[in-house]
Every structure is written in structure tokens, then in C-alpha cells.
């Protein structure tokens, strides 16, 4: 792993930009240096953070594999502690479901390790594919330098026009803003193609930090735990309630609701209904603290702050209700409905629910991979937007316009 940039590097970048601006007498030169210096620092920090997360995840998978092997050999284990927070949450859930229902912990951990390795491989393959998006954005960002260099080659003082005139300074400021916006836009498109990051589409940006994986992966993990508890001899209601209690994630409340309805004797078709139509926006709304309607926006206790916070939550709910059908229509897949249908079919046909849920978990993970491929294709198509709205105008302002003005100045 490469070494992270020191914290004082931002100060060095700012000081260097000031020195360059004073020595060259060009504010545009200082602006270029500080803007791209900060952008490079941020990009390096994000790369380091991704590498750190991947290293922690790989280390956690190795520990998980070792613990499962020890259990298979007849050894004992205490509380599973993993460097990766998400894997530790799932491993703790498996351990707690094993303690409560008697399900074999080695089998649970082995399945978790296999599924998470598949998830890591799929995400790594996706990151390799989106490297083209990031490389394209970088190449587009350096196109103005190519145009300026060609202008200098034919004898036009394009750099002088760009860096030593008020009009050139204005062009530099607008072009830098456009290019930084285009780079951030392209990076965001590339960031939507990872299975290991929090989804951030639409109002799902409001989801709390506890939501780390997609809904398909979360439901698949819950289905595996319920199936393990059923194979250990637990009734369906007990298995669902135990899973809801140990998951400690966004689905906990809904699983507990299903388990309580099953324990009360509610028919399966109605009991599993809370999972139908479930999405991350709804889960986030359910998890949002009721006592702090304006948390993160208005933190004061004044009546105005509380009123504004309540209005914000109310409008968030309205917009989220409008967004959810559109998102479901676009994706064409209801992950919660798949689990509910598997449970209903089992109750009607008498088939073993544990096998149905295991197959359903595999289907959900396959669907998650399909969604990843769809996001990859959409990101490649949507790259045309930052190209046309950001990089092309920046190329015209900082590349062609100075060359044309320099040539006209030489001719006239």
C-alpha cells in the first residue's frame, strides 16, 4: 500500500500557489496550482481510503476462514472480532443465531466467507471496468494543455493570453471550475459501481451510516440466518424473531414485525407483507431518530429550529414516497417480495422453507451482481453528460479561445 500524503501537504500546496502567483505575476497560475493541487490531494486520499478498506476486508476474510476451519476441527471460539466493521456485524449475527438456536456456527461462517469473497471479487472486477471512466476524465482534463502546446508550437503566445490578461484569468477560473465539476461528476459515476459502498441514488443519500450494503445483500444475509435456524429445528416465528434481534441492521425492525405476526398465527401471506416493497429509503426513514427531526441541519433547541426540522422531514417523506415507485419501476425488482414469495410458497406447498430461503439468498446475490453490471453500463453512458457540459466548454475556454486570440493578435 502506498504511503498517505502528510496532513501538512495542503498547507504546502497553498503556499506554493501563492509563491507562483507572486513570482509570475499571474493570478491564473496560482489558481490553477491550488485548484488542481487540492483536487489531486483529495483524489489521493480517497484512493488510500479505498485501499485501506480493501486491506481490512481481505484481512477479515482470512480471519473468518481460520475461525471456521478451527470450528470444523472441533475447536472453540470466543467473540469473533474482525477489522472490517460490516463483516464483523454479519459474523456477530451468525454467532448469536448459533448460540440461540443451536445452528452450526462453522457452516454459517463458511457460507458467509464464501459469499463475501464472491462479493469482493465482483466489486474488484467492477472497479477494474470503471477505471476507464476515471482515465477518460483525466485525459479530457489535460486536453486544454495539448491545445495550448500546439498553439505555442505554431508561434502563438497562447499561454501569455491565458495567464497574463484579465480575459484569460476569467477563462481560467471558469474552465477550472468546469473541469473540477466534471472530474467530481465522473468520479461519482464510477463510485456508483461498487457493491461495497453505500448506495447514494435519489433520496437514499439520507440513509444513515449503518446501511453499508445493498438491500439485496442485506436480505440475502437475513435469509441465510433464518434458514440456518430452521435447519437447527427452530419454528419459523422463532427463527425470524431471532434473526431480527441479531441482525442489528436496517432490516431488524421489519423482521421482528414479521416474526411477531407469525407467532400470533397470522397467515403467511399477510405476515410477510412488511418485506414487500421494502427499499433503502424507507428503511432509512424508519431508522431516523424521531426526537431529532432536524439532526444534521438544525441542531438548536429553538422553536424555529424544531419547526424547520419537522418541515424538512415531512417534505423528505413526501419526495421519498414519489421517488420510491419511480425507482422500483426503473429497477424492476423487489428484493423483499422475493423472500416473502419464497416463504408463502413453502407454507402453501409444505416444502422445506430452509431450502427455499437458501435458494432465495443465492438469487438475491445474483440479482445484486446483475444490478452492478447495469450500473456499470449506465455509468458508461452517463459519462457523456460531464463530457458535453463540463470538459468540452472547459476545453474551448482554456484551450481553443487563447490560441485563437493569440493568432489573431499576431495577424492583426
PDB file of N, CA and C in Angstrom, residues 215-216 219-220 275-279 332-341 364:
ATOM      1  N   UNK A 215     -29.688  -3.556  -0.502  1.00  0.00           N
ATOM      2  CA  UNK A 215     -30.807  -4.252   0.113  1.00  0.00           C
ATOM      3  C   UNK A 215     -30.790  -5.729  -0.242  1.00  0.00           C
ATOM      4  N   UNK A 216     -30.380  -6.068  -1.461  1.00  0.00           N
ATOM      5  CA  UNK A 216     -30.312  -7.479  -1.855  1.00  0.00           C
ATOM      6  C   UNK A 216     -29.345  -8.240  -0.957  1.00  0.00           C
ATOM      7  N   UNK A 219     -30.862  -8.609   2.642  1.00  0.00           N
ATOM      8  CA  UNK A 219     -31.912  -9.619   2.697  1.00  0.00           C
ATOM      9  C   UNK A 219     -31.347 -11.022   2.520  1.00  0.00           C
ATOM     10  N   UNK A 220     -30.335 -11.156   1.675  1.00  0.00           N
ATOM     11  CA  UNK A 220     -29.711 -12.472   1.488  1.00  0.00           C
ATOM     12  C   UNK A 220     -29.073 -12.963   2.784  1.00  0.00           C
ATOM     13  N   UNK A 275     -42.129  -7.032   4.298  1.00  0.00           N
ATOM     14  CA  UNK A 275     -40.929  -7.053   3.460  1.00  0.00           C
ATOM     15  C   UNK A 275     -41.215  -6.680   2.012  1.00  0.00           C
ATOM     16  N   UNK A 276     -42.487  -6.684   1.619  1.00  0.00           N
ATOM     17  CA  UNK A 276     -42.828  -6.397   0.225  1.00  0.00           C
ATOM     18  C   UNK A 276     -42.700  -4.894  -0.025  1.00  0.00           C
ATOM     19  N   UNK A 277     -42.015  -4.541  -1.091  1.00  0.00           N
ATOM     20  CA  UNK A 277     -41.848  -3.132  -1.430  1.00  0.00           C
ATOM     21  C   UNK A 277     -40.825  -2.419  -0.581  1.00  0.00           C
ATOM     22  N   UNK A 278     -40.022  -3.166   0.169  1.00  0.00           N
ATOM     23  CA  UNK A 278     -39.026  -2.542   1.045  1.00  0.00           C
ATOM     24  C   UNK A 278     -37.888  -1.974   0.221  1.00  0.00           C
ATOM     25  N   UNK A 279     -37.423  -0.779   0.565  1.00  0.00           N
ATOM     26  CA  UNK A 279     -36.258  -0.186  -0.088  1.00  0.00           C
ATOM     27  C   UNK A 279     -35.459   0.587   0.935  1.00  0.00           C
ATOM     28  N   UNK A 332     -37.171  -2.622 -11.634  1.00  0.00           N
ATOM     29  CA  UNK A 332     -37.975  -3.763 -11.994  1.00  0.00           C
ATOM     30  C   UNK A 332     -37.758  -4.964 -11.081  1.00  0.00           C
ATOM     31  N   UNK A 333     -37.315  -4.759  -9.850  1.00  0.00           N
ATOM     32  CA  UNK A 333     -37.014  -5.879  -8.964  1.00  0.00           C
ATOM     33  C   UNK A 333     -37.324  -5.464  -7.544  1.00  0.00           C
ATOM     34  N   UNK A 334     -38.084  -6.308  -6.845  1.00  0.00           N
ATOM     35  CA  UNK A 334     -38.442  -6.075  -5.461  1.00  0.00           C
ATOM     36  C   UNK A 334     -37.808  -7.189  -4.637  1.00  0.00           C
ATOM     37  N   UNK A 335     -36.680  -6.870  -3.980  1.00  0.00           N
ATOM     38  CA  UNK A 335     -35.937  -7.899  -3.256  1.00  0.00           C
ATOM     39  C   UNK A 335     -36.752  -8.477  -2.111  1.00  0.00           C
ATOM     40  N   UNK A 336     -37.453  -7.615  -1.362  1.00  0.00           N
ATOM     41  CA  UNK A 336     -38.252  -8.113  -0.255  1.00  0.00           C
ATOM     42  C   UNK A 336     -39.362  -9.038  -0.699  1.00  0.00           C
ATOM     43  N   UNK A 337     -39.934  -8.770  -1.854  1.00  0.00           N
ATOM     44  CA  UNK A 337     -41.009  -9.626  -2.356  1.00  0.00           C
ATOM     45  C   UNK A 337     -40.503 -11.039  -2.639  1.00  0.00           C
ATOM     46  N   UNK A 338     -39.242 -11.165  -3.069  1.00  0.00           N
ATOM     47  CA  UNK A 338     -38.704 -12.496  -3.355  1.00  0.00           C
ATOM     48  C   UNK A 338     -38.650 -13.346  -2.093  1.00  0.00           C
ATOM     49  N   UNK A 339     -38.231 -12.765  -0.977  1.00  0.00           N
ATOM     50  CA  UNK A 339     -38.198 -13.505   0.280  1.00  0.00           C
ATOM     51  C   UNK A 339     -39.611 -13.851   0.733  1.00  0.00           C
ATOM     52  N   UNK A 340     -40.521 -12.892   0.620  1.00  0.00           N
ATOM     53  CA  UNK A 340     -41.896 -13.144   1.037  1.00  0.00           C
ATOM     54  C   UNK A 340     -42.546 -14.232   0.183  1.00  0.00           C
ATOM     55  N   UNK A 341     -42.304 -14.217  -1.132  1.00  0.00           N
ATOM     56  CA  UNK A 341     -42.884 -15.240  -2.003  1.00  0.00           C
ATOM     57  C   UNK A 341     -42.330 -16.621  -1.686  1.00  0.00           C
ATOM     58  N   UNK A 364     -30.878 -13.583  -4.732  1.00  0.00           N
ATOM     59  CA  UNK A 364     -30.736 -12.171  -4.392  1.00  0.00           C
ATOM     60  C   UNK A 364     -29.303 -11.694  -4.637  1.00  0.00           C
TER      61      UNK A 364
END
